[in-house]
Coordinates of C-alpha atoms and ligand atoms in Angstrom, one line a residue:
M1193 CA 46.4 -47.0 -5.5
T1194 CA 46.5 -44.1 -3.1
N1195 CA 48.0 -40.7 -3.3
P1196 CA 51.2 -39.7 -2.2
S1197 CA 50.9 -37.9 1.3
L1198 CA 52.6 -34.5 2.4
L1199 CA 51.7 -32.8 5.6
I1200 CA 52.1 -29.1 5.2
L1201 CA 53.5 -27.0 8.3
P1202 CA 53.3 -23.7 7.5
G1203 CA 54.8 -22.3 10.5
D1204 CA 55.6 -18.6 11.8
G1205 CA 56.1 -15.5 10.1
I1206 CA 56.0 -15.4 6.4
G1207 CA 55.9 -19.3 6.6
P1208 CA 51.8 -19.1 6.2
E1209 CA 52.2 -16.8 2.9
V1210 CA 54.7 -18.4 1.2
M1211 CA 53.1 -22.0 2.1
A1212 CA 49.7 -20.3 0.3
E1213 CA 51.5 -20.2 -2.7
V1214 CA 52.4 -23.6 -2.8
R1215 CA 49.1 -25.1 -1.5
K1216 CA 48.0 -23.5 -5.3
I1217 CA 51.4 -24.9 -7.0
I1218 CA 50.3 -28.6 -5.5
D1219 CA 46.9 -28.6 -6.6
W1220 CA 47.4 -27.4 -10.1
F1221 CA 50.0 -30.5 -10.6
G1222 CA 47.2 -32.6 -9.0
A1223 CA 44.5 -31.0 -11.6
K1224 CA 46.7 -30.3 -14.4
R1225 CA 49.4 -33.1 -14.2
G1226 CA 47.3 -36.0 -12.5
L1227 CA 49.9 -35.9 -9.6
A1228 CA 47.6 -35.4 -6.8
F1229 CA 48.6 -35.6 -3.4
D1230 CA 46.6 -36.3 -0.1
V1231 CA 47.5 -33.3 1.6
S1232 CA 47.1 -32.7 5.9
E1233 CA 48.4 -29.4 7.8
D1234 CA 49.8 -28.7 10.6
L1235 CA 51.5 -26.7 13.7
V1236 CA 55.0 -26.1 13.9
G1237 CA 57.2 -23.6 16.1
G1238 CA 55.5 -20.4 17.9
C1239 CA 52.3 -21.2 16.5
A1240 CA 52.5 -24.5 17.8
Y1241 CA 53.8 -23.1 21.2
D1242 CA 50.9 -20.8 21.3
K1243 CA 48.2 -23.6 21.2
H1244 CA 50.0 -26.6 22.9
G1245 CA 52.7 -24.8 24.8
T1246 CA 55.3 -27.2 23.2
P1247 CA 56.5 -26.0 19.4
L1248 CA 55.8 -29.9 18.1
H1249 CA 53.3 -31.6 19.3
D1250 CA 53.7 -35.2 19.7
D1251 CA 50.4 -36.0 17.4
T1252 CA 52.1 -33.7 14.6
M1253 CA 55.6 -35.5 15.3
A1254 CA 54.0 -38.9 14.7
K1255 CA 52.2 -37.7 11.5
A1256 CA 55.6 -36.5 10.1
Q1257 CA 56.6 -39.9 10.8
E1258 CA 53.8 -41.6 9.0
V1259 CA 54.0 -39.6 5.8
D1260 CA 55.8 -39.4 2.5
A1261 CA 57.0 -36.2 3.3
V1262 CA 57.3 -33.1 5.1
L1263 CA 57.0 -29.4 3.7
L1264 CA 57.8 -27.0 6.2
G1265 CA 57.2 -23.2 6.0
A1266 CA 60.0 -21.1 8.4
V1267 CA 59.9 -21.3 12.6
G1268 CA 60.5 -18.0 15.1
G1269 CA 59.9 -14.7 15.8
P1270 CA 60.8 -12.3 18.1
Q1271 CA 58.1 -12.3 20.5
Y1272 CA 59.4 -16.1 21.4
D1273 CA 62.8 -14.4 22.2
N1274 CA 62.4 -14.7 25.8
L1275 CA 60.9 -18.3 26.2
D1276 CA 63.2 -21.2 27.5
F1277 CA 65.6 -22.8 25.7
S1278 CA 63.5 -26.0 25.3
V1279 CA 60.4 -24.5 24.0
K1280 CA 61.5 -21.7 21.3
P1281 CA 60.0 -22.0 17.8
E1282 CA 63.5 -23.8 16.2
R1283 CA 63.2 -26.6 18.7
G1284 CA 59.9 -28.1 17.0
L1285 CA 62.3 -28.0 13.6
L1286 CA 65.3 -29.6 15.5
R1287 CA 63.2 -32.3 16.6
L1288 CA 61.8 -32.9 13.2
R1289 CA 65.6 -33.4 12.2
K1290 CA 66.3 -35.4 14.5
E1291 CA 63.7 -38.0 15.1
M1292 CA 63.1 -38.2 11.5
D1293 CA 66.7 -39.0 11.0
L1294 CA 67.3 -36.2 8.1
F1295 CA 71.4 -37.0 8.1
S1296 CA 71.1 -35.2 4.5
N1297 CA 70.8 -31.8 4.3
L1298 CA 70.7 -30.6 0.5
R1299 CA 70.9 -27.1 -0.3
P1300 CA 71.8 -26.0 -3.9
A1301 CA 72.8 -22.5 -4.8
Q1302 CA 72.0 -21.9 -8.0
C1303 CA 72.1 -18.4 -9.9
F1304 CA 69.2 -17.6 -11.9
D1305 CA 70.0 -15.8 -14.8
A1306 CA 67.6 -13.1 -14.9
L1307 CA 69.1 -12.5 -11.3
S1308 CA 72.7 -12.5 -12.0
D1309 CA 72.9 -8.7 -11.9
F1310 CA 71.7 -8.7 -8.3
S1311 CA 74.4 -10.5 -6.5
S1312 CA 76.9 -8.4 -4.5
L1313 CA 79.4 -10.2 -6.5
K1314 CA 80.5 -9.3 -10.2
K1315 CA 78.4 -10.8 -12.5
D1316 CA 81.1 -13.3 -14.4
V1317 CA 81.7 -14.4 -11.0
V1318 CA 78.1 -16.3 -10.3
A1319 CA 76.6 -16.2 -14.0
G1320 CA 75.2 -20.0 -14.5
L1321 CA 76.6 -20.9 -10.6
D1322 CA 75.4 -23.9 -9.5
I1323 CA 76.8 -25.9 -6.8
M1324 CA 75.1 -28.3 -3.9
I1325 CA 76.0 -28.3 -0.3
V1326 CA 75.2 -31.0 1.4
R1327 CA 74.9 -30.8 5.1
E1328 CA 75.0 -32.8 7.8
L1329 CA 71.8 -32.5 9.7
T1330 CA 71.1 -34.5 13.0
S1331 CA 74.7 -34.8 14.9
G1332 CA 77.9 -32.8 15.5
V1333 CA 77.4 -29.5 17.7
Y1334 CA 74.2 -29.1 17.5
F1335 CA 73.5 -32.4 19.3
G1336 CA 76.6 -33.4 21.3
E1337 CA 76.4 -33.9 24.8
P1338 CA 78.1 -32.2 27.0
R1339 CA 75.9 -29.5 26.2
G1340 CA 74.4 -26.6 28.6
I1341 CA 75.5 -24.0 31.0
F1342 CA 76.9 -24.6 34.3
K1343 CA 78.5 -23.6 37.1
E1344 CA 81.9 -23.4 37.4
G1345 CA 83.9 -21.6 40.5
N1346 CA 81.9 -18.2 40.7
E1347 CA 81.1 -17.7 37.1
R1348 CA 79.1 -19.8 34.6
V1349 CA 80.6 -21.9 31.7
G1350 CA 78.5 -22.5 28.3
I1351 CA 79.5 -25.9 27.0
N1352 CA 78.5 -27.5 23.5
T1353 CA 80.3 -30.6 22.1
Q1354 CA 81.5 -31.2 18.4
R1355 CA 81.1 -35.3 18.0
Y1356 CA 80.9 -37.4 15.1
T1357 CA 80.5 -41.0 14.9
E1358 CA 82.5 -43.0 11.9
S1359 CA 78.9 -43.8 10.8
E1360 CA 77.6 -40.5 10.5
I1361 CA 80.0 -39.4 8.4
A1362 CA 80.4 -42.2 6.2
R1363 CA 76.5 -42.4 5.3
V1364 CA 76.5 -38.0 4.6
A1365 CA 79.6 -38.9 2.4
R1366 CA 77.7 -41.6 0.9
S1367 CA 75.1 -39.6 -0.1
A1368 CA 77.0 -36.7 -1.7
F1369 CA 79.3 -38.9 -3.6
D1370 CA 76.1 -40.0 -4.8
L1371 CA 74.9 -36.9 -5.9
A1372 CA 78.4 -35.9 -7.1
M1373 CA 77.8 -38.8 -9.5
K1374 CA 74.8 -37.7 -10.9
R1375 CA 76.1 -34.0 -11.2
G1376 CA 79.5 -33.1 -11.9
K1377 CA 81.6 -36.0 -10.2
K1378 CA 83.2 -33.6 -8.2
L1379 CA 83.2 -33.4 -4.5
C1380 CA 85.1 -31.4 -1.7
S1381 CA 85.0 -32.1 1.9
M1382 CA 85.0 -29.3 4.3
E1383 CA 86.4 -29.3 8.1
K1384 CA 88.7 -27.9 10.3
A1385 CA 91.3 -30.8 10.6
N1386 CA 93.8 -28.6 11.5
V1387 CA 92.1 -27.9 14.7
M1388 CA 89.9 -30.5 15.5
E1389 CA 89.9 -34.2 15.8
S1390 CA 86.4 -34.3 14.8
G1391 CA 87.7 -33.1 11.6
I1392 CA 90.6 -35.2 11.0
L1393 CA 88.2 -38.3 11.6
W1394 CA 86.0 -36.4 9.0
R1395 CA 88.6 -36.2 6.4
E1396 CA 89.5 -40.1 6.9
V1397 CA 86.0 -41.2 6.8
V1398 CA 84.9 -39.3 3.8
T1399 CA 88.3 -40.7 1.8
E1400 CA 87.7 -44.3 2.9
V1401 CA 84.4 -43.5 1.3
S1402 CA 85.7 -41.8 -1.6
K1403 CA 86.8 -45.2 -2.5
E1404 CA 83.3 -46.5 -3.3
Y1405 CA 83.5 -44.0 -6.0
P1406 CA 86.3 -44.1 -8.2
E1407 CA 85.0 -41.9 -10.9
V1408 CA 84.6 -39.0 -8.1
E1409 CA 87.6 -36.2 -8.2
L1410 CA 87.3 -35.9 -4.1
S1411 CA 89.2 -32.7 -2.8
H1412 CA 89.2 -31.6 1.1
M1413 CA 89.4 -28.1 2.3
Y1414 CA 89.3 -26.4 5.8
A1415 CA 86.4 -24.8 6.2
D1416 CA 87.6 -21.1 6.5
A1417 CA 89.4 -21.6 3.3
G1418 CA 86.2 -23.2 1.6
A1419 CA 84.2 -19.9 2.8
M1420 CA 87.0 -17.7 1.0
Q1421 CA 87.0 -20.1 -1.8
L1422 CA 83.2 -19.8 -1.9
T1423 CA 83.3 -16.1 -2.6
R1424 CA 86.2 -15.6 -4.3
W1425 CA 85.4 -18.2 -7.6
P1426 CA 82.4 -20.3 -6.4
K1427 CA 81.8 -22.4 -9.6
Q1428 CA 84.9 -24.1 -8.8
F1429 CA 82.5 -26.2 -6.6
D1430 CA 80.3 -28.8 -7.6
V1431 CA 79.2 -30.5 -4.9
I1432 CA 80.1 -29.4 -1.3
V1433 CA 79.9 -31.8 2.0
T1434 CA 80.6 -30.7 5.1
D1435 CA 79.5 -30.7 9.0
N1436 CA 76.2 -28.8 10.6
L1437 CA 77.3 -26.3 12.1
F1438 CA 79.6 -25.4 8.9
G1439 CA 77.2 -26.1 7.0
D1440 CA 74.6 -23.9 8.0
L1441 CA 77.5 -21.0 7.9
L1442 CA 78.4 -22.0 4.4
S1443 CA 75.1 -22.7 3.2
D1444 CA 74.2 -18.9 3.7
L1445 CA 76.9 -17.8 2.2
A1446 CA 76.5 -19.7 -0.6
A1447 CA 72.4 -18.6 -0.7
M1448 CA 73.5 -15.1 -0.5
L1449 CA 75.8 -15.5 -4.1
T1450 CA 72.7 -16.1 -5.4
G1451 CA 71.3 -12.4 -4.9
S1452 CA 68.9 -13.7 -2.3
L1453 CA 68.2 -16.2 0.2
G1454 CA 64.2 -15.9 -0.6
M1455 CA 65.3 -18.4 -3.4
L1456 CA 67.2 -21.2 -1.8
P1457 CA 65.0 -24.6 -1.3
S1458 CA 66.8 -27.3 0.4
A1459 CA 65.5 -31.2 1.0
S1460 CA 66.3 -33.1 4.0
L1461 CA 66.6 -36.7 3.8
G1462 CA 66.8 -39.6 5.7
A1463 CA 67.0 -43.7 5.3
P1464 CA 64.3 -45.1 2.8
M1465 CA 61.1 -45.9 4.0
A1466 CA 59.3 -49.1 3.6
N1467 CA 58.1 -48.0 0.4
G1468 CA 61.6 -46.8 -1.1
R1469 CA 61.2 -43.2 -0.8
P1470 CA 63.5 -41.4 1.8
K1471 CA 61.9 -39.8 5.4
A1472 CA 62.2 -36.3 4.1
L1473 CA 61.1 -32.5 4.7
Y1474 CA 61.8 -29.8 2.2
E1475 CA 62.0 -26.2 3.4
P1476 CA 63.1 -22.8 2.7
V1477 CA 66.3 -22.0 3.4
H1478 CA 65.0 -18.1 4.8
G1479 CA 63.5 -17.6 8.0
S1480 CA 60.2 -16.2 9.2
A1481 CA 61.4 -12.8 8.6
P1482 CA 58.9 -11.3 11.1
D1483 CA 59.7 -7.9 9.9
I1484 CA 57.4 -8.4 6.5
A1485 CA 55.2 -10.8 7.8
G1486 CA 51.4 -10.3 6.9
Q1487 CA 52.6 -7.6 4.2
G1488 CA 52.6 -9.6 1.0
K1489 CA 56.2 -9.1 0.5
A1490 CA 57.7 -12.2 1.1
N1491 CA 59.2 -14.2 -2.2
P1492 CA 57.6 -17.8 -2.2
I1493 CA 59.9 -18.9 -4.6
A1494 CA 62.1 -20.7 -2.0
C1495 CA 59.1 -22.7 -1.0
I1496 CA 57.9 -23.8 -4.2
L1497 CA 61.4 -24.7 -5.3
S1498 CA 61.7 -26.8 -2.0
F1499 CA 57.8 -28.7 -3.8
A1500 CA 60.1 -29.0 -6.6
M1501 CA 62.7 -30.6 -4.7
A1502 CA 60.0 -33.0 -3.0
L1503 CA 59.1 -33.7 -6.7
R1504 CA 62.2 -35.2 -7.6
Y1505 CA 63.4 -36.5 -4.2
S1506 CA 60.7 -37.9 -2.8
F1507 CA 58.4 -38.8 -6.2
D1508 CA 60.7 -39.0 -8.8
Q1509 CA 59.0 -36.6 -10.4
G1510 CA 62.0 -35.3 -11.9
E1511 CA 60.2 -33.6 -15.0
D1512 CA 57.7 -32.1 -13.5
A1513 CA 59.9 -30.5 -11.0
A1514 CA 62.1 -29.3 -14.2
R1515 CA 58.7 -27.8 -15.3
L1516 CA 58.2 -25.9 -12.4
E1517 CA 62.1 -24.6 -12.0
A1518 CA 61.4 -23.7 -15.7
A1519 CA 57.9 -21.4 -15.4
I1520 CA 59.9 -19.7 -12.3
E1521 CA 63.2 -18.8 -14.8
K1522 CA 60.5 -17.5 -17.2
V1523 CA 58.8 -15.3 -14.6
L1524 CA 62.3 -13.9 -13.3
A1525 CA 63.1 -13.5 -16.9
D1526 CA 59.5 -11.8 -18.1
G1527 CA 60.8 -9.5 -15.0
L1528 CA 58.2 -9.8 -12.3
R1529 CA 60.2 -9.1 -8.8
T1530 CA 59.1 -9.5 -5.3
A1531 CA 60.4 -6.5 -2.8
D1532 CA 63.8 -9.0 -2.1
L1533 CA 64.2 -9.1 -5.6
M1534 CA 64.1 -5.4 -6.6
G1535 CA 67.5 -3.9 -7.6
P1536 CA 68.7 -1.1 -9.0
E1537 CA 67.4 -2.4 -12.3
G1538 CA 64.1 -2.3 -11.5
G1539 CA 61.4 -4.8 -12.3
T1540 CA 57.7 -5.2 -12.6
P1541 CA 56.5 -5.1 -8.5
V1542 CA 54.3 -8.0 -7.6
S1543 CA 53.2 -9.1 -4.3
T1544 CA 53.8 -12.7 -2.6
S1545 CA 50.3 -13.8 -4.1
G1546 CA 51.4 -12.3 -7.7
M1547 CA 54.3 -14.2 -7.6
G1548 CA 52.3 -17.3 -7.1
D1549 CA 49.7 -16.5 -9.8
A1550 CA 52.4 -15.6 -12.4
I1551 CA 54.3 -19.0 -11.8
L1552 CA 50.6 -21.0 -12.3
A1553 CA 50.2 -18.9 -15.8
A1554 CA 53.6 -19.8 -16.6
L1555 CA 52.5 -23.3 -15.7
D1556 CA 49.3 -23.3 -17.8
A1557 CA 51.5 -22.3 -20.7
S1558 CA 54.0 -25.0 -20.5
L1559 CA 51.3 -27.9 -21.3
Ligands
IPM275 C1 68.7 -23.7 8.9 C2 68.3 -22.4 10.2 C3 68.5 -23.5 11.5 C4 69.6 -23.9 11.7 C5 67.6 -22.7 12.7 C6 66.2 -22.1 12.6 C7 67.9 -23.5 13.9 O1 69.6 -21.6 10.7 O2 68.3 -24.4 9.2 O3 70.0 -23.3 8.1 O4 70.7 -23.8 12.6 O5 69.8 -25.8 11.3
MG276 MG1 70.9 -21.6 8.7

């Protein structure tokens, strides 16, 4: 039997540093748990542009379509700000999402006990928080046509189009209901049905799909009220399903409830491939953080937790995913802190690789 294949795209900024720690973790699972992967590495984002003049080479795109899962670090940096829109680093990521048809983006916001003091909200509001945002990822205003900057009379007009088909809404809704069935059987759908036709259709289709899931308690919220409720009392939610743009905003908000963007992983899933595994890309929610790149300050946990999600959702290794998550919880409980986690209560400062090594040691201790 051949090993499952992973394509690693470290990307820009802190991407390569945090991914180096993930490589250590992947090797550990190969050596100690018999979970060997065939790993290949390639370029995405600004570094791909520097080499090929495009943020995602066609060969890389083709590889991404073939592997069992893609792991991505982060893309972007100030040196690319003035590039033409079509070759900006982010276009590489958006092309991967679109061409792999990764319509269901899972963004958990989980508050680690050791960090519950770290949130900007009161401890009792966030302690024990464990919610999942399911963001539609391949449609909506990110991709809708017409789009562009056009001349209208003697001024310019910028246009983007929010567009959703019934089937696009239904498939992401199903993935959210499926998750809700495995969790707390509660789903809240967020849109702006009060002002947007696409929101009206969203609400109708989600309601229709809910008939297939009579056990799941479905509620609807306007996305602005949802943002308010997420900060007021986030624990009222279990799974949230929403569109591409609202999901972008709400998932940053939810991430920060937990104290640090450096902690949050994500999975972007598509339809099952011939081998039954979903098309999948895993990446941290945080960006490339160019201001701290190359200094050993980055927190590798979000990227490592993204690999844990790969173990769970692509490779059916829920137990080993939990082992990795527990190892991370252990090092946090022991007080180890990368710079982003260094709050007033202090802790033991560690570098990016120091954090990776500590997680490896906790994994060893778990055997
Ligand atoms: C995200 C990011 C991306 C998005 C950017 C980098 C294109 O903010 O994954 O949330 O807007 O989707
Ligand atoms: Mg975002």
